[in-house]
Coordinates of C-alpha atoms in Angstrom, one line a residue:
X1 CA 174.9 65.5 86.2
X2 CA 177.9 64.0 87.9
X3 CA 176.2 61.4 90.0
X4 CA 174.0 60.2 87.1
X5 CA 177.0 59.8 84.9
X6 CA 178.4 57.2 87.2
X7 CA 175.5 54.9 86.4
X8 CA 175.8 54.9 82.6
X9 CA 176.8 51.8 80.7
X10 CA 180.1 53.3 79.8
X11 CA 181.4 52.9 83.3
X12 CA 184.0 50.2 84.1
X13 CA 182.4 46.8 84.7
X14 CA 182.2 45.9 88.4
X15 CA 181.3 42.4 89.5
X16 CA 182.0 40.0 92.4
X17 CA 181.4 36.5 93.3
X18 CA 178.7 35.1 95.6
X19 CA 179.2 35.7 99.3
X20 CA 179.1 32.2 100.8
X21 CA 176.9 31.8 103.8
X22 CA 178.8 29.1 105.5
X23 CA 181.5 31.0 107.3
X24 CA 182.0 34.5 108.9
X25 CA 181.9 37.9 107.1
X26 CA 183.0 37.2 103.5
X27 CA 185.5 39.4 101.6
X28 CA 184.6 40.7 98.2
X29 CA 186.1 38.5 95.5
X30 CA 188.4 41.0 93.7
X31 CA 189.0 38.6 90.8
X32 CA 185.3 38.1 90.1
X33 CA 184.8 39.0 86.4
X34 CA 187.9 41.1 86.2
X35 CA 191.4 39.8 85.5
X36 CA 193.8 41.6 87.9
X37 CA 196.1 42.5 85.0
X38 CA 193.4 43.6 82.5
X39 CA 194.6 46.9 81.2
X40 CA 191.2 48.1 80.0
X41 CA 190.0 48.4 83.6
X42 CA 192.2 51.4 84.7
X43 CA 191.9 52.9 81.2
X44 CA 188.1 52.9 81.2
X45 CA 188.0 54.0 84.8
X46 CA 190.4 56.8 83.9
X47 CA 188.1 58.0 81.1
X48 CA 185.1 58.0 83.4
X49 CA 187.0 59.9 86.1
X50 CA 188.2 62.5 83.6
X51 CA 184.6 63.1 82.4
X52 CA 183.3 63.3 86.0
X53 CA 186.0 65.8 86.9
X54 CA 185.3 68.0 83.9
X55 CA 181.6 67.9 84.5
X56 CA 181.9 68.7 88.2
X57 CA 184.3 71.7 87.6
X58 CA 182.3 73.0 84.6
X59 CA 178.8 72.7 86.1
X60 CA 179.0 71.8 89.8
X61 CA 180.9 74.6 91.4
X62 CA 179.0 76.0 94.3
X63 CA 181.6 77.6 96.6
X64 CA 184.1 79.4 94.4
X65 CA 186.4 76.8 92.8
X66 CA 184.9 73.9 94.8
X67 CA 182.2 71.6 93.4
X68 CA 179.3 70.6 95.5
X69 CA 178.9 67.2 93.7
X70 CA 182.0 65.1 93.1
X71 CA 181.7 61.6 91.9
X72 CA 185.2 61.0 90.5
X73 CA 186.7 59.9 93.9
X74 CA 183.9 57.5 94.6
X75 CA 184.3 55.8 91.2
X76 CA 188.1 55.7 91.5
X77 CA 188.0 54.2 95.0
X78 CA 185.4 51.5 94.2
X79 CA 187.2 50.3 91.1
X80 CA 190.6 50.5 92.7
X81 CA 189.5 48.4 95.7
X82 CA 187.8 45.9 93.4
X83 CA 190.5 45.4 90.8
X84 CA 194.0 46.3 92.0
X85 CA 196.6 43.6 92.8
X86 CA 199.9 44.3 94.5
X87 CA 202.2 47.3 94.6
X88 CA 202.8 47.4 90.8
X89 CA 199.1 47.3 90.1
X90 CA 198.5 50.0 92.7
X91 CA 201.2 52.2 91.2
X92 CA 199.7 51.7 87.7
X93 CA 196.2 52.5 88.8
X94 CA 197.3 55.6 90.8
X95 CA 199.2 56.9 87.8
X96 CA 196.2 56.5 85.5
X97 CA 193.9 58.2 88.0
X98 CA 196.3 61.1 88.4
X99 CA 196.6 61.6 84.6
X100 CA 192.8 61.3 84.2
X101 CA 192.1 63.9 86.9
X102 CA 194.7 66.3 85.4
X103 CA 193.1 65.9 82.0
X104 CA 189.7 66.6 83.4
X105 CA 190.9 69.7 85.2
X106 CA 192.5 71.1 82.1
X107 CA 189.4 70.3 80.0
X108 CA 187.2 72.2 82.5
X109 CA 189.4 75.3 81.9
X110 CA 191.7 75.4 85.0
X111 CA 195.2 76.7 84.3
X112 CA 198.0 74.1 84.4
X113 CA 199.3 75.1 87.9
X114 CA 195.9 75.0 89.5
X115 CA 195.0 71.8 87.7
X116 CA 198.2 70.2 88.9
X117 CA 197.6 71.4 92.5
X118 CA 194.0 70.1 92.6
X119 CA 195.2 66.8 91.0
X120 CA 197.6 66.2 93.8
X121 CA 195.0 67.0 96.4
X122 CA 192.5 64.7 94.8
X123 CA 195.0 61.9 94.6
X124 CA 195.8 62.4 98.3
X125 CA 192.1 61.8 99.0
X126 CA 191.7 58.8 96.8
X127 CA 194.9 57.1 98.1
X128 CA 193.9 57.8 101.7
X129 CA 190.4 56.3 101.1
X130 CA 191.9 53.1 99.5
X131 CA 194.5 52.7 102.3
X132 CA 191.9 53.3 105.1
X133 CA 189.4 50.9 103.5
X134 CA 192.0 48.2 103.2
X135 CA 193.2 48.7 106.8
X136 CA 189.9 49.0 108.6
X137 CA 187.4 47.2 106.3
X138 CA 189.7 44.6 104.7
X139 CA 186.8 42.3 103.7
X140 CA 185.2 45.1 101.7
X141 CA 181.9 43.4 102.7
X142 CA 179.1 46.0 103.0
X143 CA 176.6 43.2 103.7
X144 CA 177.7 43.4 107.3
X145 CA 177.1 46.3 109.6
X146 CA 180.7 46.4 110.8
X147 CA 182.1 46.4 107.3
X148 CA 179.6 49.1 106.1
X149 CA 180.3 51.4 109.2
X150 CA 184.1 51.0 108.8
X151 CA 184.0 51.8 105.1
X152 CA 181.7 54.8 105.5
X153 CA 183.6 56.3 108.4
X154 CA 187.2 55.7 107.4
X155 CA 187.0 55.9 103.6
X156 CA 184.1 58.3 103.1
X157 CA 184.3 60.6 106.2
X158 CA 187.9 60.7 107.3
X159 CA 189.8 60.3 103.9
X160 CA 188.5 63.6 102.4
X161 CA 189.6 65.7 105.4
X162 CA 193.4 66.0 104.5
X163 CA 192.4 66.9 100.9
X164 CA 189.9 69.4 102.1
X165 CA 192.5 71.0 104.4
X166 CA 195.0 71.1 101.4
X167 CA 192.3 72.7 99.3
X168 CA 191.8 75.3 102.0
X169 CA 195.4 76.4 101.6
X170 CA 195.0 76.5 97.8
X171 CA 191.9 78.6 98.0
X172 CA 193.5 80.9 100.5
X173 CA 196.5 81.4 98.1
X174 CA 194.0 82.0 95.2
X175 CA 192.4 84.8 97.3
X176 CA 189.0 83.2 97.6
X177 CA 186.9 85.1 100.1
X178 CA 185.3 82.3 102.2
X179 CA 187.8 79.5 102.4
X180 CA 186.0 77.8 105.3
X181 CA 182.9 77.4 103.2
X182 CA 185.0 75.9 100.4
X183 CA 186.5 73.5 102.9
X184 CA 183.1 72.3 104.1
X185 CA 181.8 72.0 100.5
X186 CA 184.8 70.0 99.5
X187 CA 184.6 67.7 102.5
X188 CA 180.9 67.0 102.3
X189 CA 180.7 66.7 98.5
X190 CA 183.7 64.3 98.3
X191 CA 182.5 62.3 101.3
X192 CA 179.1 62.0 99.6
X193 CA 180.6 60.8 96.4
X194 CA 182.7 58.1 98.1
X195 CA 179.9 57.0 100.3
X196 CA 177.2 56.5 97.7
X197 CA 179.3 55.5 94.6
X198 CA 181.9 53.6 96.6
X199 CA 179.2 51.7 98.4
X200 CA 177.3 50.9 95.2
X201 CA 180.5 49.7 93.5
X202 CA 181.5 47.4 96.3
X203 CA 178.0 46.0 96.8
X204 CA 177.4 45.0 93.1
X205 CA 178.3 41.3 93.5
X206 CA 177.2 38.6 91.1
X207 CA 174.6 37.5 93.5
X208 CA 173.3 41.1 93.9
X209 CA 173.2 41.7 90.1
X210 CA 171.5 38.4 89.5
X211 CA 168.9 39.1 92.1
X212 CA 168.2 42.6 90.8
X213 CA 168.0 41.5 87.2
X214 CA 165.1 39.2 87.9
X215 CA 162.0 40.5 86.0
X216 CA 159.9 40.9 89.2
X217 CA 162.7 42.5 91.1
X218 CA 163.4 44.9 88.2
X219 CA 159.8 46.0 88.1
X220 CA 159.7 46.5 91.9
X221 CA 163.0 48.5 91.7
X222 CA 161.7 50.7 88.9
X223 CA 158.5 51.4 90.9
X224 CA 160.3 52.2 94.2
X225 CA 163.0 54.3 92.6
X226 CA 160.4 56.0 90.3
X227 CA 158.6 57.2 93.4
X228 CA 161.6 59.2 94.6
X229 CA 160.7 62.3 92.5
X230 CA 157.1 62.1 93.8
X231 CA 158.2 61.9 97.4
X232 CA 160.8 64.6 96.8
X233 CA 158.1 66.9 95.5
X234 CA 155.8 66.2 98.5
X235 CA 158.7 66.8 100.9
X236 CA 160.1 70.0 99.5
X237 CA 157.4 71.6 97.3
X238 CA 155.9 73.5 100.3
X239 CA 157.3 76.5 102.2
X240 CA 158.5 74.2 105.0
X241 CA 161.0 71.5 104.0
X242 CA 159.9 68.1 105.3
X243 CA 162.9 65.8 104.5
X244 CA 161.5 63.1 106.8
X245 CA 158.9 62.3 104.2
X246 CA 161.5 60.5 102.1
X247 CA 162.6 58.2 104.9
X248 CA 159.8 55.6 104.7
X249 CA 160.4 55.1 101.0
X250 CA 164.2 54.9 101.6
X251 CA 163.6 52.3 104.3
X252 CA 161.3 50.3 101.9
X253 CA 164.1 50.4 99.3
X254 CA 166.7 49.3 101.8
X255 CA 164.5 46.3 102.8
X256 CA 163.5 45.2 99.3
X257 CA 166.7 46.1 97.2
X258 CA 169.5 45.8 99.8
X259 CA 172.7 47.8 99.9
X260 CA 173.2 48.1 96.1
X261 CA 169.6 49.3 95.7
X262 CA 169.7 51.9 98.4
X263 CA 173.2 53.1 97.3
X264 CA 171.8 53.7 93.8
X265 CA 168.8 55.5 95.3
X266 CA 171.0 57.7 97.3
X267 CA 172.8 58.7 94.1
X268 CA 169.5 59.8 92.7
X269 CA 168.6 61.6 95.9
X270 CA 172.0 63.4 96.0
X271 CA 171.5 64.5 92.4
X272 CA 168.0 65.9 93.2
X273 CA 169.0 67.6 96.4
X274 CA 172.5 68.9 95.9
X275 CA 172.2 69.3 92.1
X276 CA 168.9 71.1 92.6
X277 CA 170.5 73.4 95.2
X278 CA 173.3 74.4 92.8
X279 CA 170.9 75.5 90.1
X280 CA 168.6 77.3 92.5
X281 CA 165.8 74.7 92.8
X282 CA 167.0 72.8 95.9
X283 CA 165.0 71.9 99.0
X284 CA 166.2 74.9 101.0
X285 CA 165.6 78.5 100.0
X286 CA 167.1 80.2 103.1
X287 CA 170.7 81.5 102.9
X288 CA 173.1 82.0 100.1
X289 CA 173.5 79.4 97.3
X290 CA 176.6 77.9 98.8
X291 CA 174.8 77.6 102.2
X292 CA 171.9 75.9 100.5
X293 CA 174.3 73.4 98.9
X294 CA 175.9 72.7 102.3
X295 CA 172.5 72.0 103.8
X296 CA 171.5 69.7 101.0
X297 CA 174.8 67.8 101.4
X298 CA 174.3 67.5 105.2
X299 CA 170.7 66.3 104.7
X300 CA 171.9 63.4 102.6
X301 CA 174.9 62.5 104.7
X302 CA 173.3 62.8 108.1
X303 CA 169.6 62.3 107.4
X304 CA 169.6 59.6 104.6
X305 CA 173.0 57.8 104.6
X306 CA 172.2 55.9 107.8
X307 CA 169.5 54.0 105.8
X308 CA 172.4 52.3 104.0
X309 CA 173.5 50.9 107.4
X310 CA 169.9 49.5 107.9
X311 CA 170.3 47.7 104.5
X312 CA 173.7 46.3 105.6
X313 CA 172.1 45.1 108.9
X314 CA 169.3 43.4 107.1
X315 CA 171.6 41.7 104.6
X316 CA 173.8 40.5 107.5
X317 CA 170.7 39.2 109.2
X318 CA 169.6 37.3 106.1
X319 CA 173.2 35.9 105.7
X320 CA 173.1 34.7 109.3
X321 CA 169.7 33.2 108.9
X322 CA 170.8 31.4 105.7
X323 CA 173.9 30.1 107.6
X324 CA 171.7 29.0 110.5
X325 CA 169.4 27.2 108.0
X326 CA 172.3 25.4 106.4
X327 CA 173.8 24.5 109.7
X328 CA 170.5 23.1 110.9
X329 CA 170.1 21.1 107.8
X330 CA 173.7 19.7 108.2
X331 CA 172.9 18.9 111.9
X332 CA 169.7 17.2 111.0
X333 CA 171.4 15.1 108.3
X334 CA 174.2 14.2 110.8
X335 CA 171.6 13.3 113.4
X336 CA 169.7 11.1 111.0
X337 CA 173.0 9.4 110.0
X338 CA 173.8 8.9 113.7
X339 CA 170.4 7.5 114.4
X340 CA 170.7 5.1 111.5
X341 CA 174.1 4.0 112.7
X342 CA 172.8 3.4 116.3
X343 CA 169.9 1.4 115.0
X344 CA 172.1 -0.7 112.8
X345 CA 174.6 -1.3 115.5
X346 CA 171.8 -2.2 118.0
X347 CA 170.3 -4.7 115.5
X348 CA 173.6 -6.2 114.8
X349 CA 174.4 -6.6 118.5
X350 CA 171.1 -8.1 119.6
X351 CA 171.3 -11.4 117.7
X352 CA 174.8 -12.6 118.7
X353 CA 174.3 -11.4 122.3
X354 CA 171.1 -13.4 122.5
X355 CA 173.1 -16.5 121.4
X356 CA 175.8 -15.8 124.0
X357 CA 173.2 -15.5 126.7
X358 CA 171.6 -18.8 125.6
X359 CA 174.9 -20.6 125.6
X360 CA 175.9 -19.1 128.9
X361 CA 172.6 -20.2 130.5
X362 CA 173.1 -23.8 129.2
X363 CA 176.7 -23.8 130.5
X364 CA 175.7 -22.4 133.9
X365 CA 172.9 -25.0 134.3
X366 CA 175.2 -27.9 133.4
X367 CA 173.4 -28.9 130.3
X368 CA 176.6 -28.8 128.3
X369 CA 178.3 -31.2 130.7
X370 CA 179.5 -31.2 134.3
X371 CA 181.0 -27.8 135.4
X372 CA 183.2 -26.8 138.3
X373 CA 182.3 -24.1 140.8
X374 CA 184.8 -21.8 139.1
X375 CA 183.2 -22.5 135.7
X376 CA 179.8 -21.8 137.2
X377 CA 181.0 -18.4 138.4
X378 CA 182.5 -17.6 135.1
X379 CA 179.3 -18.6 133.2
X380 CA 177.3 -16.3 135.5
X381 CA 179.7 -13.4 134.8
X382 CA 179.4 -14.2 131.1
X383 CA 175.6 -14.1 131.2
X384 CA 175.5 -10.9 133.3
X385 CA 177.9 -9.1 131.0
X386 CA 175.9 -10.2 127.9
X387 CA 172.7 -9.0 129.5
X388 CA 174.4 -5.6 130.0
X389 CA 175.3 -5.5 126.4
X390 CA 171.7 -6.5 125.5
X391 CA 170.3 -3.7 127.6
X392 CA 172.6 -1.3 126.0
X393 CA 171.5 -2.5 122.5
X394 CA 167.9 -2.0 123.5
X395 CA 168.6 1.5 124.8
X396 CA 170.5 2.4 121.7
X397 CA 167.7 1.2 119.5
X398 CA 165.2 3.2 121.6
X399 CA 167.4 6.3 121.4
X400 CA 167.7 5.9 117.6
X401 CA 164.0 5.5 117.2
X402 CA 163.2 8.4 119.4
X403 CA 165.5 10.8 117.6
X404 CA 164.3 9.7 114.2
X405 CA 160.6 10.1 115.3
X406 CA 159.9 6.4 114.9
X407 CA 158.7 6.0 118.5
X408 CA 154.9 6.1 118.7
X409 CA 153.2 7.0 121.9
X410 CA 149.6 6.2 122.7
X411 CA 148.4 8.9 125.0
X412 CA 145.5 7.9 127.3
X413 CA 144.6 8.6 131.0
X414 CA 147.2 6.9 133.2
X415 CA 146.9 6.2 136.9
X416 CA 150.1 7.6 138.3
X417 CA 150.0 6.1 141.8
X418 CA 149.4 2.6 140.4
X419 CA 152.3 3.1 137.9
X420 CA 154.6 4.2 140.7
X421 CA 153.7 1.2 142.8
X422 CA 154.4 -1.1 139.8
X423 CA 157.8 0.6 139.3
X424 CA 158.6 0.2 143.1
X425 CA 157.9 -3.6 143.0
X426 CA 159.9 -4.1 139.9
X427 CA 162.9 -2.2 141.3
X428 CA 162.8 -4.0 144.6
X429 CA 163.8 -7.1 142.7
X430 CA 167.1 -5.6 141.7
X431 CA 170.3 -6.6 143.6
X432 CA 171.2 -3.0 144.3
X433 CA 167.9 -2.5 146.1
X434 CA 168.7 -4.8 149.0
X435 CA 169.8 -2.1 151.4
X436 CA 167.6 0.8 150.1
X437 CA 164.0 1.6 151.0
X438 CA 161.8 2.5 148.1
X439 CA 158.7 4.5 149.2
X440 CA 155.7 5.8 147.2
X441 CA 154.1 9.0 148.3
X442 CA 151.0 10.4 146.5
X443 CA 149.7 13.9 147.5
X444 CA 146.1 14.6 146.6
X445 CA 143.4 12.9 144.5
X446 CA 142.9 12.7 140.8
X447 CA 146.5 12.0 139.9
X448 CA 145.6 10.9 136.4
X449 CA 147.9 12.0 133.6
X450 CA 147.6 11.9 129.8
X451 CA 150.5 9.6 129.0
X452 CA 151.7 6.4 127.4
X453 CA 151.7 4.1 130.4
X454 CA 154.4 1.8 129.0
X455 CA 156.8 4.6 128.0
X456 CA 156.2 6.5 131.2
X457 CA 156.9 3.4 133.3
X458 CA 160.1 3.0 131.3
X459 CA 161.1 6.6 132.2
X460 CA 160.2 6.3 135.9
X461 CA 162.0 2.9 136.1
X462 CA 165.1 4.4 134.5
X463 CA 165.1 7.3 137.0
X464 CA 164.6 4.9 139.9
X465 CA 167.4 2.6 138.8
X466 CA 169.7 5.7 138.6
X467 CA 168.7 6.7 142.1
X468 CA 169.5 3.2 143.3
X469 CA 172.9 3.3 141.5
X470 CA 174.1 6.7 142.4
X471 CA 172.1 7.6 145.6
X472 CA 172.1 4.3 147.4
X473 CA 174.3 5.8 150.1
X474 CA 171.3 7.7 151.4
X475 CA 169.5 4.4 152.1
X476 CA 166.2 5.7 150.7
X477 CA 164.5 6.5 147.4
X478 CA 161.1 8.2 147.3
X479 CA 158.7 8.1 144.3
X480 CA 156.3 11.0 144.7
X481 CA 153.2 12.2 142.7
X482 CA 151.4 15.5 143.2
X483 CA 149.4 18.0 141.2
X484 CA 150.9 21.2 139.9
X485 CA 148.6 23.6 138.1
X486 CA 147.3 21.7 135.1
X487 CA 149.9 18.9 135.3
X488 CA 150.8 15.9 137.3
X489 CA 154.3 16.1 138.7
X490 CA 156.3 12.9 139.3
X491 CA 159.4 13.0 141.4
X492 CA 162.2 10.4 142.1
X493 CA 164.3 11.6 145.0
X494 CA 167.4 10.1 146.5
X495 CA 169.6 11.2 149.4
X496 CA 173.0 10.5 147.9
X497 CA 175.9 12.8 147.2
X498 CA 173.9 15.1 144.9
X499 CA 175.1 16.9 141.7
X500 CA 176.9 20.2 141.1
X501 CA 175.5 22.9 138.8
X502 CA 178.1 21.9 136.1
X503 CA 177.0 18.3 136.1
X504 CA 173.3 19.1 136.1
X505 CA 173.9 21.0 132.8
X506 CA 175.3 17.8 131.2
X507 CA 172.9 15.3 132.6
X508 CA 170.7 14.7 129.6
X509 CA 173.5 14.6 127.0
X510 CA 173.8 11.1 125.4
X511 CA 176.8 9.0 126.4
X512 CA 177.8 11.6 129.1
X513 CA 178.5 9.8 132.4
X514 CA 179.8 12.9 134.2
X515 CA 183.3 11.5 134.7
X516 CA 182.1 8.1 136.1
X517 CA 183.3 6.0 133.1
X518 CA 185.9 4.2 135.2
X519 CA 183.8 3.8 138.3
X520 CA 182.3 0.5 139.5
X521 CA 178.8 1.9 138.8
X522 CA 177.4 0.3 135.6
X523 CA 175.9 2.5 132.9
X524 CA 176.4 3.9 129.4
X525 CA 175.0 7.5 129.7
X526 CA 172.0 6.7 127.5
X527 CA 169.1 6.3 129.9
X528 CA 168.5 10.0 130.8
X529 CA 168.8 11.2 127.2
X530 CA 166.2 8.5 126.3
X531 CA 164.0 9.5 129.3
X532 CA 164.0 13.1 128.2
X533 CA 163.0 12.3 124.7
X534 CA 160.2 10.0 125.8
X535 CA 158.8 12.6 128.2
X536 CA 158.8 15.2 125.5
X537 CA 157.1 12.9 123.1
X538 CA 154.3 12.7 125.7
X539 CA 154.0 16.5 125.8
X540 CA 155.8 16.8 129.1
X541 CA 159.1 18.1 130.5
X542 CA 161.8 16.7 132.7
X543 CA 164.5 18.2 134.9
X544 CA 166.5 17.8 138.1
X545 CA 166.9 19.7 141.4
X546 CA 170.1 18.9 143.3
X547 CA 173.0 20.3 145.3
X548 CA 176.2 18.7 146.4
X549 CA 175.6 16.7 149.6
X550 CA 171.8 17.1 149.4
X551 CA 170.8 14.3 147.1
X552 CA 168.9 14.7 143.8
X553 CA 165.3 15.0 142.7
X554 CA 164.4 14.1 139.2
X555 CA 161.0 15.4 138.1
X556 CA 158.7 15.0 135.2
X557 CA 155.7 17.1 134.4
X558 CA 152.8 15.6 132.3
X559 CA 149.4 17.1 131.4
X560 CA 146.7 15.9 133.8
X561 CA 143.6 14.2 132.5

């Protein structure tokens, strides 16, 4: 009857643009498919509203002069929110709606005074719903839980209350017996109309319509919605109403068809429940006909309307998932570009640096002619600096290869004690190891890990060099190996100043030197990031245990053979 009329093809066109997944909750595009100054929109809406008003008054009255089903407000609110622009447009739309409601009242047979009174009351409701929706749900985005809750609560639940109170006064003046029942019927019926028709109107975006018009989706929608009468019969054909039987089907529709689909389904359910109660074939048989209508209205509003919020939550989840996917793709592309840049820079640096080192060595050895002691010192500084740049180029190239997946590891049983001893001997040759004792401690037998011996030695050497750089004040560095469950644990401990919790959280970030950029300690912030990636490529994990003033212990866990 009233609700089904709102779905006919004569209704005003409603469309909206695609909600972009890149940024926050997106507002409905009010210009999508409708020119803001198109005069046919309010005219066609006015015709639909007049027809809905006449039908509701003529066939839907369940509590004296009050109709139990009222779709005019829902249609008016949805189209007004979707099409109106500025104060002049609002005034025009409000005028057309007022005239349409008045015409519908008169067509239904109300006398001019009563028709005018109810027109004013209905306009109070419609204007209140539009203002509250704009104030508390400005994006008009029902694909987010917050937007759906705000619209339903403020526009559908609160907006009809002043109009319902005004109708109570009118009904009292008309001498109607049970004005309180009329107030309830008005409130619930109008709230239901705004909730289901308003939600459907605001959720019909271009993306939604395009999705629902796919052949497979249309067949699925027809099957799901077609099952509503079957479930309705199962739920209410017996002597005991079992309204919960409809909930699984409504949830399935919410999951498969989204907000627009469940809103349309709730229109059908409202027509079956409330419309059936008005003609004596409703779900409830206890109480007077007005009481049966009230119970049917409450069942839809309280029992079934929350399913629309489930659909909003699911669409919001899908939106966030799509946004996360796009963000991940952008991050991966940026990471690939960065890796290519690092690799190119490293390749471009290596060749000229090698030439500088060669020339510096020839100069330092006097093969380019006699040199003074000062020139010898300068040549040594030149070679040392060039070798630092060369090391950085190699590290950058390794980082780029590791991040792009170009690093290949050959996992095989690796003797960890022997590897630690090799690292100790190599690091003892460094100038910064002169005053630091490097010890190897192995606890237990069978310390054999599945690893790439070359890459693992690179990792442990890097950790040991860092311990010599930053923890040399402790005078000792310990390389330890022990078994831990099904893994071999390697530790590199120093007794230096240690690290705060904040610095530990930033340790493995590339190019982050924890504020030591201007210190005398050499480094580029690449080694730990590379070590982490290399350990992960070998199926292990890496971390640090430290506290200010207590040194630091870097550890790596690798699967044991």
